[in-house]
Coordinates of C-alpha atoms in Angstrom, one line a residue:
X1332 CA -49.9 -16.6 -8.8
X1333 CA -52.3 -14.2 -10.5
X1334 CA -55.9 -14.2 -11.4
X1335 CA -57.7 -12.3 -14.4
X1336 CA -58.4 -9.7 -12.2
X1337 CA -57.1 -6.7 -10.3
X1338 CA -56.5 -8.5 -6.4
X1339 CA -57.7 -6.4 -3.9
X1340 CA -57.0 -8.6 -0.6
X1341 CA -55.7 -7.6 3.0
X1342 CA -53.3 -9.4 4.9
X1343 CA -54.2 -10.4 8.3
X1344 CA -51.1 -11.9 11.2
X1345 CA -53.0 -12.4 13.8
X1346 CA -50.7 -15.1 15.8
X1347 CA -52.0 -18.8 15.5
X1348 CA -53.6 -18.1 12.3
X1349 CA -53.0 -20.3 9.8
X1350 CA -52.7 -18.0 6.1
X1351 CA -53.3 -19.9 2.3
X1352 CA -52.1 -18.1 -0.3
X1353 CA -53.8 -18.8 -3.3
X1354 CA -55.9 -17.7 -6.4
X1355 CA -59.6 -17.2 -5.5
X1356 CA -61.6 -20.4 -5.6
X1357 CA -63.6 -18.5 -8.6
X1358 CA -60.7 -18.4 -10.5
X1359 CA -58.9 -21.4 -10.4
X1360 CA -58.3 -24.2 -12.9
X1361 CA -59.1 -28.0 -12.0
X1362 CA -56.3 -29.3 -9.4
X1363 CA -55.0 -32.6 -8.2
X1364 CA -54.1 -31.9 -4.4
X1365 CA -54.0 -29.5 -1.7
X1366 CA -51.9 -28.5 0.8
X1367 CA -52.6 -28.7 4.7
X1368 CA -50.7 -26.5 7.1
X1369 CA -50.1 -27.0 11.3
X1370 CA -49.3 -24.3 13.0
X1371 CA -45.4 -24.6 14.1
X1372 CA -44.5 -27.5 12.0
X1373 CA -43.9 -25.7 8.6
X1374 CA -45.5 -28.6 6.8
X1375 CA -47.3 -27.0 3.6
X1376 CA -48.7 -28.2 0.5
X1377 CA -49.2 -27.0 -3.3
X1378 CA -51.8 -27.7 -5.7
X1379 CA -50.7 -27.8 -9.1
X1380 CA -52.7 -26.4 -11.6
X1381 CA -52.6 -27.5 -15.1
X1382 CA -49.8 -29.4 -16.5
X1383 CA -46.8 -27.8 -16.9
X1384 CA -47.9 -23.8 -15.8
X1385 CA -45.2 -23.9 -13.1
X1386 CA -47.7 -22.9 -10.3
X1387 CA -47.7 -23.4 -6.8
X1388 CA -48.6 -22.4 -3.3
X1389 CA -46.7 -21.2 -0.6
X1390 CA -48.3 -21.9 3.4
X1391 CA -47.0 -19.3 6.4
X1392 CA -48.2 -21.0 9.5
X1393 CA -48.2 -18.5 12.7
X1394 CA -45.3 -20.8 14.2
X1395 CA -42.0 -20.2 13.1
X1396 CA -42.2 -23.2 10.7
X1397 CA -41.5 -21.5 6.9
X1398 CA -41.2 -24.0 4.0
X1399 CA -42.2 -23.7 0.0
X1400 CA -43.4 -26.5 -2.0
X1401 CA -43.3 -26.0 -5.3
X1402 CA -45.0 -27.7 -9.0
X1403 CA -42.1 -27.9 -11.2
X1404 CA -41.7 -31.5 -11.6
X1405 CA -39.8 -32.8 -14.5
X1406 CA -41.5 -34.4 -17.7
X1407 CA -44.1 -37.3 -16.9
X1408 CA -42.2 -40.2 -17.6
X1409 CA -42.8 -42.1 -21.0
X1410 CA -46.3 -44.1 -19.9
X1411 CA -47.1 -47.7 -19.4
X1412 CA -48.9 -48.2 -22.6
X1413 CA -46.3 -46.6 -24.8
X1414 CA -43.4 -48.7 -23.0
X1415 CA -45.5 -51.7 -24.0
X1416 CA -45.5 -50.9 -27.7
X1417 CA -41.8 -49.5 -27.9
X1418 CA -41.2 -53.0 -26.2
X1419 CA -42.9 -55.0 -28.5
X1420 CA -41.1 -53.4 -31.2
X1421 CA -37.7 -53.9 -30.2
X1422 CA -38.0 -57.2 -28.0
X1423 CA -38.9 -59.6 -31.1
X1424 CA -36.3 -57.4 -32.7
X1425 CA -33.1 -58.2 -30.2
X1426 CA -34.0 -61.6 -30.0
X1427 CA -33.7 -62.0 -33.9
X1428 CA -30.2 -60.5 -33.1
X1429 CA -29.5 -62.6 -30.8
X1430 CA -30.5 -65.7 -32.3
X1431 CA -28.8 -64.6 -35.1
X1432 CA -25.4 -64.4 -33.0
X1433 CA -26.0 -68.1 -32.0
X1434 CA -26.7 -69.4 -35.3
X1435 CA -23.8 -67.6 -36.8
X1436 CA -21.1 -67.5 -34.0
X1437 CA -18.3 -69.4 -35.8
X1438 CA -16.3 -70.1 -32.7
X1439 CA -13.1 -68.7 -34.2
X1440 CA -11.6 -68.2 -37.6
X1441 CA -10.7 -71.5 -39.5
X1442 CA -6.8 -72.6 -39.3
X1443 CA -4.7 -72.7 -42.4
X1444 CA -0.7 -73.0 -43.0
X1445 CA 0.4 -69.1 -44.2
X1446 CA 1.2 -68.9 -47.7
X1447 CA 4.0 -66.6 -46.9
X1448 CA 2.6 -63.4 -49.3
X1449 CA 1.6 -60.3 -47.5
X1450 CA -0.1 -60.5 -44.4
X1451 CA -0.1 -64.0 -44.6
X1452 CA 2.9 -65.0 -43.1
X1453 CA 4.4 -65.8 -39.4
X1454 CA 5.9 -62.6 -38.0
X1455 CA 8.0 -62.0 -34.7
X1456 CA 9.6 -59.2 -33.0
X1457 CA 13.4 -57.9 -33.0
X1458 CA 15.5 -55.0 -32.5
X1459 CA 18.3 -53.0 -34.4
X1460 CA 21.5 -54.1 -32.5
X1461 CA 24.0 -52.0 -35.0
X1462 CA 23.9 -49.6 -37.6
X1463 CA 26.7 -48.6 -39.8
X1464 CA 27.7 -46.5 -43.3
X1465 CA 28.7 -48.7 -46.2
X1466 CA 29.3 -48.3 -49.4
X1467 CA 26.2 -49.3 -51.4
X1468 CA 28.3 -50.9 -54.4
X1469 CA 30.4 -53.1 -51.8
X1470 CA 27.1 -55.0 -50.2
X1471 CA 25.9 -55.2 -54.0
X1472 CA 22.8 -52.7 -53.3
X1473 CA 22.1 -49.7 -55.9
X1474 CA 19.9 -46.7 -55.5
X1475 CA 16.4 -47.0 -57.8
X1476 CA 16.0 -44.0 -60.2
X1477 CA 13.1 -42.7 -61.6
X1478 CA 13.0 -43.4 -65.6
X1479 CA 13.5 -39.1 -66.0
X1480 CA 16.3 -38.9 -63.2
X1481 CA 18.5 -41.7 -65.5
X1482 CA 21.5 -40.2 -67.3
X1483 CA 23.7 -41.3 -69.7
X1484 CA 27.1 -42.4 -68.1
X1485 CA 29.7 -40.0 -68.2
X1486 CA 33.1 -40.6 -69.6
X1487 CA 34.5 -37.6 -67.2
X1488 CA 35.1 -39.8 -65.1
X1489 CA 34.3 -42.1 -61.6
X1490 CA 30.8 -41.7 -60.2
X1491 CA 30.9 -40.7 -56.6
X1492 CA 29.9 -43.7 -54.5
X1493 CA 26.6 -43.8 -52.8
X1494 CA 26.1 -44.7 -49.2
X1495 CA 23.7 -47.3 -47.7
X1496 CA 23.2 -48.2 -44.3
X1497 CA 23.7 -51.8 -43.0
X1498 CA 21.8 -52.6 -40.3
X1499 CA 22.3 -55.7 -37.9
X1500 CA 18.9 -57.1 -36.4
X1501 CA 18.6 -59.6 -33.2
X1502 CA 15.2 -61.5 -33.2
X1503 CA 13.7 -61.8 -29.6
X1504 CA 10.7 -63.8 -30.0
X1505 CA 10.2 -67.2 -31.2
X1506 CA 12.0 -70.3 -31.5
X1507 CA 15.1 -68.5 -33.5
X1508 CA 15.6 -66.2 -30.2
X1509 CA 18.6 -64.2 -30.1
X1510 CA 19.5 -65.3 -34.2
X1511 CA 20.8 -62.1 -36.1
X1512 CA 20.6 -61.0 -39.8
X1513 CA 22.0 -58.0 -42.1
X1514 CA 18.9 -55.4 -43.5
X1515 CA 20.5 -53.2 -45.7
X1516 CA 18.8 -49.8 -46.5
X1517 CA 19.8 -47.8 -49.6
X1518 CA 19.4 -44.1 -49.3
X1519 CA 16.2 -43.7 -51.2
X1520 CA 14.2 -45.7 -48.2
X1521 CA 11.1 -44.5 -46.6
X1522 CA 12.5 -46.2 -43.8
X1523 CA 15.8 -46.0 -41.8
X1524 CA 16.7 -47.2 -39.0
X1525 CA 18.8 -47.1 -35.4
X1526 CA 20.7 -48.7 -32.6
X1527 CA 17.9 -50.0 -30.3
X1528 CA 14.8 -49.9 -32.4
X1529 CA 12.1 -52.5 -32.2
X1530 CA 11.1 -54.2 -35.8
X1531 CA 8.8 -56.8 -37.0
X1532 CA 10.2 -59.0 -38.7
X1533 CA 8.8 -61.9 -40.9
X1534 CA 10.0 -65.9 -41.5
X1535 CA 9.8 -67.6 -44.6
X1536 CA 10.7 -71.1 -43.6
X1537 CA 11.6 -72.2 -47.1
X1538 CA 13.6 -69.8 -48.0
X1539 CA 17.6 -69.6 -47.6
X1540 CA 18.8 -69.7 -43.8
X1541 CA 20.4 -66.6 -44.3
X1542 CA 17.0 -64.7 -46.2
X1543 CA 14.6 -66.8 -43.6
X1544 CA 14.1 -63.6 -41.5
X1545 CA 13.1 -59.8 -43.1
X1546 CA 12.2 -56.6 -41.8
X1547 CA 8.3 -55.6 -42.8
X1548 CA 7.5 -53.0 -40.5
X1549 CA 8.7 -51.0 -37.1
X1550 CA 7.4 -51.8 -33.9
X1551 CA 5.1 -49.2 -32.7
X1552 CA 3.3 -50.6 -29.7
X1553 CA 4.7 -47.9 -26.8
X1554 CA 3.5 -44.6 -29.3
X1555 CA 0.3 -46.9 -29.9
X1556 CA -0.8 -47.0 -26.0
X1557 CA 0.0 -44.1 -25.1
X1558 CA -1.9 -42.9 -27.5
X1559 CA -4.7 -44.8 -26.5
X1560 CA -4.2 -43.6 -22.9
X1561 CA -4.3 -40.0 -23.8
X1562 CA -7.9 -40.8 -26.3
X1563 CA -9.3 -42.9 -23.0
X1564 CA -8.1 -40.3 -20.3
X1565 CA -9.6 -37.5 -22.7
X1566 CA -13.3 -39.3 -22.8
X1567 CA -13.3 -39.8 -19.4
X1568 CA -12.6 -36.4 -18.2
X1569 CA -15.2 -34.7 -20.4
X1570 CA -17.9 -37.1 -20.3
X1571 CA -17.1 -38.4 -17.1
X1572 CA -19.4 -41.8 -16.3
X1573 CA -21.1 -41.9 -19.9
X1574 CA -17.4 -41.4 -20.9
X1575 CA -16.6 -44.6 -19.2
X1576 CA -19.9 -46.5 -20.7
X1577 CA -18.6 -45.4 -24.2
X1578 CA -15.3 -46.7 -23.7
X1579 CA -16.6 -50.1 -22.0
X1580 CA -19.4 -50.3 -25.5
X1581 CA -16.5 -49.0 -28.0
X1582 CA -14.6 -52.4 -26.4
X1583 CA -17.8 -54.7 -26.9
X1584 CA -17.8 -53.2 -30.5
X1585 CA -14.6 -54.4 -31.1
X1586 CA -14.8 -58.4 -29.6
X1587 CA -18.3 -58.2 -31.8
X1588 CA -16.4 -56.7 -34.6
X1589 CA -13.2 -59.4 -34.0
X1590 CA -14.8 -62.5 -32.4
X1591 CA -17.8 -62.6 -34.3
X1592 CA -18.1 -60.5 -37.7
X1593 CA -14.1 -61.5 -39.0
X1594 CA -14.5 -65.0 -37.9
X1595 CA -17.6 -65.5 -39.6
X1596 CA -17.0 -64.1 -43.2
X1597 CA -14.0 -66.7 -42.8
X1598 CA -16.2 -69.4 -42.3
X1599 CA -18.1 -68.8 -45.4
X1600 CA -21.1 -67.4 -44.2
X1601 CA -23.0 -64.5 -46.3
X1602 CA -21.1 -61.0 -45.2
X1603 CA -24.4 -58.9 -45.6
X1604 CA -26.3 -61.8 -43.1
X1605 CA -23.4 -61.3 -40.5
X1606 CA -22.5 -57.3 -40.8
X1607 CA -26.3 -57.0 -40.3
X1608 CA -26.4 -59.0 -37.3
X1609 CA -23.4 -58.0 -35.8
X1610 CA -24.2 -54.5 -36.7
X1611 CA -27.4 -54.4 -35.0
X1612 CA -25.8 -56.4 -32.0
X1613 CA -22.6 -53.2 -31.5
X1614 CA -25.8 -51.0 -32.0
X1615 CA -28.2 -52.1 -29.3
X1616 CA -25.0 -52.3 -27.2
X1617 CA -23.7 -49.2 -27.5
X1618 CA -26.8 -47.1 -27.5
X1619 CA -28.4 -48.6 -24.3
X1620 CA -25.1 -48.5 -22.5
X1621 CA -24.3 -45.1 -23.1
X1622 CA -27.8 -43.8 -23.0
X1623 CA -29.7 -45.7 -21.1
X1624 CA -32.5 -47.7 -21.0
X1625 CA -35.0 -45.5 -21.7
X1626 CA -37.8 -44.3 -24.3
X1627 CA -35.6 -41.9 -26.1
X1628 CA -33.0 -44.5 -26.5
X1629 CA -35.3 -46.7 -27.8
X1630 CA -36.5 -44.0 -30.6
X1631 CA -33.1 -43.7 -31.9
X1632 CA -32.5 -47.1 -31.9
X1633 CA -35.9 -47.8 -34.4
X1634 CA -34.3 -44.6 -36.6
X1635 CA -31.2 -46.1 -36.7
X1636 CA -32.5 -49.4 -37.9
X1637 CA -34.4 -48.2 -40.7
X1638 CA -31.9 -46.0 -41.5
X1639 CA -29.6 -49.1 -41.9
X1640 CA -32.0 -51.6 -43.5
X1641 CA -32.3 -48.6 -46.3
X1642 CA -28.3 -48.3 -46.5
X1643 CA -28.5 -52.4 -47.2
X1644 CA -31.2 -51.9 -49.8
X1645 CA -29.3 -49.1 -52.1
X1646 CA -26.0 -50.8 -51.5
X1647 CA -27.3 -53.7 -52.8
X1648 CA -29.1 -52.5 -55.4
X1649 CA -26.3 -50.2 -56.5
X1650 CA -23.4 -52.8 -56.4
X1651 CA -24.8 -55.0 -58.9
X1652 CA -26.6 -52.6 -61.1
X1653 CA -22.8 -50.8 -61.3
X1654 CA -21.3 -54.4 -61.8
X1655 CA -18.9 -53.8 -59.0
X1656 CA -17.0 -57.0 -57.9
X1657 CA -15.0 -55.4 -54.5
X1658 CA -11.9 -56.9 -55.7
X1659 CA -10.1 -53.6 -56.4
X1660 CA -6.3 -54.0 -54.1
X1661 CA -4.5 -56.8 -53.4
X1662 CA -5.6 -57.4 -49.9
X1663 CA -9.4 -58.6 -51.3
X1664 CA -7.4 -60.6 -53.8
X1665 CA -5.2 -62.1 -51.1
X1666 CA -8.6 -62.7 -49.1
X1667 CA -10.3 -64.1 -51.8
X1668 CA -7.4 -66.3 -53.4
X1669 CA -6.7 -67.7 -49.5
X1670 CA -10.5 -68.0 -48.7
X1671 CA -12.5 -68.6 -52.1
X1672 CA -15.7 -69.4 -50.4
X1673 CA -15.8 -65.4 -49.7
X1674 CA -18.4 -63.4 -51.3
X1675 CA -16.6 -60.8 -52.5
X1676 CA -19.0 -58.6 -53.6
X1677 CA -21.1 -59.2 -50.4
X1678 CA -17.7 -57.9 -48.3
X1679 CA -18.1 -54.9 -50.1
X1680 CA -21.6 -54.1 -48.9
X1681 CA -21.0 -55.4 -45.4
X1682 CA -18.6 -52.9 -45.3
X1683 CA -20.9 -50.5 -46.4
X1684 CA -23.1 -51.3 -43.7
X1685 CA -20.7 -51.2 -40.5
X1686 CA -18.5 -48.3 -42.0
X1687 CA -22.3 -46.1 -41.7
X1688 CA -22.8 -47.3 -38.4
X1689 CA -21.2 -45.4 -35.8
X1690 CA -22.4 -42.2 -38.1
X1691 CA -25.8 -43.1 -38.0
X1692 CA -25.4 -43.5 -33.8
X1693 CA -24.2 -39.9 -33.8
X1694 CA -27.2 -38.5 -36.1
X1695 CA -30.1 -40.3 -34.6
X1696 CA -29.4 -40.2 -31.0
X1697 CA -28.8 -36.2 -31.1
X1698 CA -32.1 -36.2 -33.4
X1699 CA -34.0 -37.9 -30.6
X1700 CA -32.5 -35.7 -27.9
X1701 CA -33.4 -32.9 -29.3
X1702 CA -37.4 -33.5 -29.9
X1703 CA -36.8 -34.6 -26.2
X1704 CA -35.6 -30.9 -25.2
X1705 CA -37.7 -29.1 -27.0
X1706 CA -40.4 -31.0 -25.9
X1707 CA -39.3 -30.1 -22.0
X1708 CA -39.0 -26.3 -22.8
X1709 CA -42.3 -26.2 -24.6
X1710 CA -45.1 -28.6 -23.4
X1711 CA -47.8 -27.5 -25.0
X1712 CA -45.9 -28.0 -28.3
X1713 CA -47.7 -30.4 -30.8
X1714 CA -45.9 -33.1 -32.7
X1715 CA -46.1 -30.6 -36.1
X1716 CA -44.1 -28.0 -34.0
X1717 CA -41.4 -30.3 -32.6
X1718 CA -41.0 -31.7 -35.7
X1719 CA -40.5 -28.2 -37.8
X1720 CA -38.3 -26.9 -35.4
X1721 CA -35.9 -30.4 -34.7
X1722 CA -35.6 -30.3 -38.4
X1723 CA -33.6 -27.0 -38.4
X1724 CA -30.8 -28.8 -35.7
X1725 CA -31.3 -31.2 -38.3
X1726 CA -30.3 -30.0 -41.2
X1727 CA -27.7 -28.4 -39.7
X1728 CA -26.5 -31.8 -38.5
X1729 CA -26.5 -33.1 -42.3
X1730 CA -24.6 -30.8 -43.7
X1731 CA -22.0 -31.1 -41.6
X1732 CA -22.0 -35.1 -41.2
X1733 CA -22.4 -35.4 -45.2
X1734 CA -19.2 -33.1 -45.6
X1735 CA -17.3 -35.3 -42.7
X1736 CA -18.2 -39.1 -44.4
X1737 CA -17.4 -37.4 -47.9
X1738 CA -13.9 -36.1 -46.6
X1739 CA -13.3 -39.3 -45.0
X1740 CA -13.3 -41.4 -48.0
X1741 CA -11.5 -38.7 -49.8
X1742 CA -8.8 -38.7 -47.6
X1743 CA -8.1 -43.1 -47.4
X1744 CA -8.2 -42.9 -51.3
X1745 CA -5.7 -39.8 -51.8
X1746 CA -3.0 -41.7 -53.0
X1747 CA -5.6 -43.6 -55.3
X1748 CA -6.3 -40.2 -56.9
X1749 CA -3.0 -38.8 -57.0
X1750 CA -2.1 -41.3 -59.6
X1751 CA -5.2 -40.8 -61.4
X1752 CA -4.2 -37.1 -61.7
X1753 CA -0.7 -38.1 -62.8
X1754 CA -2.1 -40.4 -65.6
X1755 CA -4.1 -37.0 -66.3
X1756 CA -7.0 -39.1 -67.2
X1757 CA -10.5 -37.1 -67.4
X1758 CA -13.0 -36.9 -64.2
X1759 CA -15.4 -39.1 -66.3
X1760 CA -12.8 -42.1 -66.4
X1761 CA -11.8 -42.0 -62.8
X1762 CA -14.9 -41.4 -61.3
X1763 CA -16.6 -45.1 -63.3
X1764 CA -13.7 -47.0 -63.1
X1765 CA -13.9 -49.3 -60.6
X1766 CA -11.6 -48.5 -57.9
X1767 CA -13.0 -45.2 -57.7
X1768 CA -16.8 -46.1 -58.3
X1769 CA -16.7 -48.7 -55.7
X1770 CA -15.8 -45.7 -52.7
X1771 CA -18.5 -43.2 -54.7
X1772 CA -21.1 -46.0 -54.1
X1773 CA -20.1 -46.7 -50.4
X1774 CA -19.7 -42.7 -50.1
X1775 CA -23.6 -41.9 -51.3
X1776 CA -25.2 -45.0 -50.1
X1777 CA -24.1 -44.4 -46.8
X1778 CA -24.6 -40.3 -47.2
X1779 CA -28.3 -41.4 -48.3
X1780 CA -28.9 -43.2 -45.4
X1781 CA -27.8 -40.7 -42.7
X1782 CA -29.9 -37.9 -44.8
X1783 CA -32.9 -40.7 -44.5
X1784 CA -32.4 -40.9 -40.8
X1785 CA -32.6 -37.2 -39.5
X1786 CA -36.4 -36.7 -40.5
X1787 CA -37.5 -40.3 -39.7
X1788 CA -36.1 -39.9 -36.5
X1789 CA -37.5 -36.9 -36.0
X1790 CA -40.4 -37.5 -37.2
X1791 CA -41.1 -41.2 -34.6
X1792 CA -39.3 -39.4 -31.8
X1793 CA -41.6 -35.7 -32.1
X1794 CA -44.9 -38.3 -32.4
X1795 CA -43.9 -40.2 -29.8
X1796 CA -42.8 -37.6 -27.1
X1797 CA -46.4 -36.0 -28.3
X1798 CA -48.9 -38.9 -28.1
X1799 CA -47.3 -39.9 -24.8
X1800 CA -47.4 -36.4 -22.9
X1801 CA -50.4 -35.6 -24.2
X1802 CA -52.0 -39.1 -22.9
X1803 CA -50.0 -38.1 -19.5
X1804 CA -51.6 -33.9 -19.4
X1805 CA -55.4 -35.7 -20.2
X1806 CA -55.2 -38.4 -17.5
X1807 CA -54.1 -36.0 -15.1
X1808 CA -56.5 -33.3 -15.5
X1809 CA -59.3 -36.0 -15.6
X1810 CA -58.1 -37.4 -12.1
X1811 CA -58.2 -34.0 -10.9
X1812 CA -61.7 -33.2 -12.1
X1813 CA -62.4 -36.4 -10.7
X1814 CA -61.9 -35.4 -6.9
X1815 CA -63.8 -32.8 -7.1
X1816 CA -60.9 -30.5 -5.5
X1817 CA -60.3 -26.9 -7.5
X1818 CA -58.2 -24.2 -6.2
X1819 CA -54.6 -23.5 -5.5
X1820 CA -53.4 -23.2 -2.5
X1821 CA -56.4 -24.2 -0.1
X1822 CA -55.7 -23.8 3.4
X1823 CA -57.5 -25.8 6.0
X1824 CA -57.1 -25.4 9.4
X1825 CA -58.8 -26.9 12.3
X1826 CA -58.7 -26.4 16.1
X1827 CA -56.8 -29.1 17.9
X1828 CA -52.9 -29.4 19.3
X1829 CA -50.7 -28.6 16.6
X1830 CA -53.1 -26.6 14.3
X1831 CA -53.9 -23.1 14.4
X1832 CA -55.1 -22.0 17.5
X1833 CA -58.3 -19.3 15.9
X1834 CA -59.5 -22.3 14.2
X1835 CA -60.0 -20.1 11.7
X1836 CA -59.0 -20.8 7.8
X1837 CA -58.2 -17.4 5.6
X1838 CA -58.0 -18.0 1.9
X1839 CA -56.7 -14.6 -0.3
X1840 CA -56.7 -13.8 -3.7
X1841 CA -59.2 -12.4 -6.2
X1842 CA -61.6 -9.9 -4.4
X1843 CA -60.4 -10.2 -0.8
X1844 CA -60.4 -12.3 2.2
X1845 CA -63.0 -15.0 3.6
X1846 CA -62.9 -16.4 7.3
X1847 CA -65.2 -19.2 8.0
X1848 CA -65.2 -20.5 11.5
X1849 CA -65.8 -24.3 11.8

């Protein structure tokens, strides 16, 4: 450690002499401790000088005893008082939530008898036993043309027969176990099929015995888990243990999401009331889980809930001023015509609300971890400076998330705007008609609220981080004004077994060396 000026001292070994090397008690700044050194036991101390300077002392006692302590502690913790009001902030707040579970938990989704259409029917598992060539025109199947591939028949002469595949399908679940059935595929299927495949198939049970049973879908529950396995294995080896914490809150996201959210819209209660709560409930999960209980969590968590509590106010507002009724496929219709308690509209905007969620996560946790950072390579920084500089990982971040939520809903609704483009209808029409309206809506309310939350968050986090390390830097300087101790690396030595044997202390730095003999 230096002084301001030119140092001009002599080193002195004389055996059992105890040496201090430090800045000359004229030029030193207030400190908070000292160090005390015995000769052959290497014990040493440093006395930090301000804050967050990086100084410290090194002790040589005439022993053999050589150690270094140094000042470069991490970050003062976030202080009692600003724990307090963080806490007061967010305990009234989780208790809400959780009250909120309790009032609303619906304790499972409410029975009905399926009505057989869609999704709404019993369904079992089976397998392709056999699979052979036949003649379409034999099992009374035809291939469906487009209206431009049609021709006129030909009086040249037979048409050449088309070929169809007749599949033979064993159920293996249920109480018809081991029951088979004909699927027949005609060659313009999506979907064929093979000897040993697993299908889903569903039962109408008042339907004829022999049309009871019909293929709906494959069964793709081994590609599905090892899939899985592979995403699981991957977050584990990169993030190691928070990897683990994310998988454990991405599972407690989806019993909220399946025991709680789904079960209660069923019931009847108000979507927006539930997604909210259940929202915030996968939030506070997931973020303290994977972050930890800590200040800087607790930042991001107060971004992210404004952040959301803005998303519910434009979607809101937006919905009904657009006179959009979510009832735009035939799943919401099916919903609606089995459940006609539903809010419809109110799906639509509870939707909104969890599809923004897990972006919003993303955007304000990095936001807060960076003001954190920056904070840690710059201490002296104000709130103004953190705040300026954040911004530019910011906007960065923005850009880049924006893009990602637009492409998103691009890419589920590409078949939506295929046929729009085959109909050739202008970009006016398909952009207000309501299909498409309805994902612009969710698209830029949700986009508005992860713009919202990059400078709020920065904003709380940089004044929080500030206020608190400031408050932290002036206590500590007062407490060291307070003992009356200045200098950095004061030696004291004493006569006695153990110290050094001159009983002499030597302090360097500035002008030279002083000896004082008790």
């Amino acid at each position: 450690m230096t002084s301001n000026e030119p140092s001009h001292s002599a080193h002195h070994h004389d055996p059992g002499q105890a040496h201090g090397h430090g800045a000359d008690p004229r030029h030193t700044v207030p400190g908070d401790g000292r160090g005390t050194g015995a000769a052959g036991d290497g014990v040493h101390g440093a006395a930090p000088a301000a804050p967050g300077d990086g100084a410290h002392a090194h002790r040589h006692a005439s022993g053999h005893g050589h150690s270094h302590a140094h000042g470069h502690a991490p970050a003062a913790p976030v202080s009692r008082h600003l724990r307090k009001v963080i806490a007061a902030v967010l305990i009234p707040f989780a208790v809400a939530v959780l009250a909120g579970l309790v009032v609303l938990w619906p304790g499972g989704a409410p029975g009905h008898k399926p009505s057989g259409v869609g999704f709404d029917q019993p369904t079992e598992k089976a397998k392709v036993v056999k699979v052979e060539e036949v003649n379409c025109a034999d099992v009374h199947a035809q291939q469906q043309q487009q209206p431009s591939q049609q021709q006129p028949p030909s009086s040249a002469g037979p048409q050449r027969p088309q070929h169809c595949e007749r599949a033979v399908i064993e159920v293996t679940t249920g109480k018809d176990t081991g029951r088979r059935f004909e699927s027949i595929v005609t060659p313009d299927a999506t979907r064929h099929y093979k000897a040993g495949q697993g299908v889903v198939v569903a039962y109408a049970p008042k339907a004829p015995k022999d049309l009871q049973y019909s293929v709906t879908d494959v069964d793709r529950t081994v590609p599905m888990w090892v899939l899985a396995a592979i995403f699981a294995a991957a977050v584990v080896v990169v993030g190691r243990l928070r990897g683990v914490l994310a998988l454990v809150a991405l599972v407690v996201s989806f019993a909220v999401l399946t025991l709680f959210i789904l079960p209660a819209i069923l019931q009847g209660s108000n979507p927006l009331l539930v997604a909210v709560v259940g929202g915030s409930a996968i939030m506070l999960v997931a973020l303290y889980m994977c972050h930890g209980l800590t200040a800087r969590t607790s930042v991001a968590v107060l971004g992210t809930l404004v952040s959301l509590l803005l998303i519910g106010l434009l979607g809101s507002l937006f919905i009904g001023w657009a006179l959009l009724t979510g009832n735009t496929d035939d799943q919401t219709g099916l919903v609606h015509g089995l459940y006609p308690d539903i809010e419809i509209r109110g799906l639509l905007l509870a939707g909104i609300i969890i599809g923004s969620l897990g972006v919003l996560d993303d955007v304000t946790v990095t936001q807060t971890a960076a003001v954190w950072e920056l904070k840690e390579a710059d201490p002296s920084a104000g709130w103004r400076k953190l705040y300026s500089s954040a911004m530019r990982i910011g906007r960065d971040h923005i850009a880049s998330v924006v893009n990602t939520l637009v492409l998103a809903y691009a890419g589920a609704a590409l078949p939506l705007l295929l046929l729009f483009s085959i109909a050739q209808s202008s970009v006016g029409t398909v952009a207000t008609s309501e299909v498409v309206a309805e994902e612009i809506v969710r698209t830029l309310v949700g986009s508005i609220g992860l713009v919202a939350s990059v400078p709020l968050t920065t904003l709380l986090a940089a004044l929080v981080v500030s206020a608190d390390r400031d408050a932290v830097g002036a206590v500590t300087s007062g407490a060291g004004r307070g003992s009356g101790l200045t200098g950095a690396g004061e030696g004291v030595g004493g006569t006695g077994t153990g110290r050094s044997g001159t009983g002499r202390r030597s302090v360097r730095g500035g002008h030279g060396k002083r000896r004082r003999a008790r």
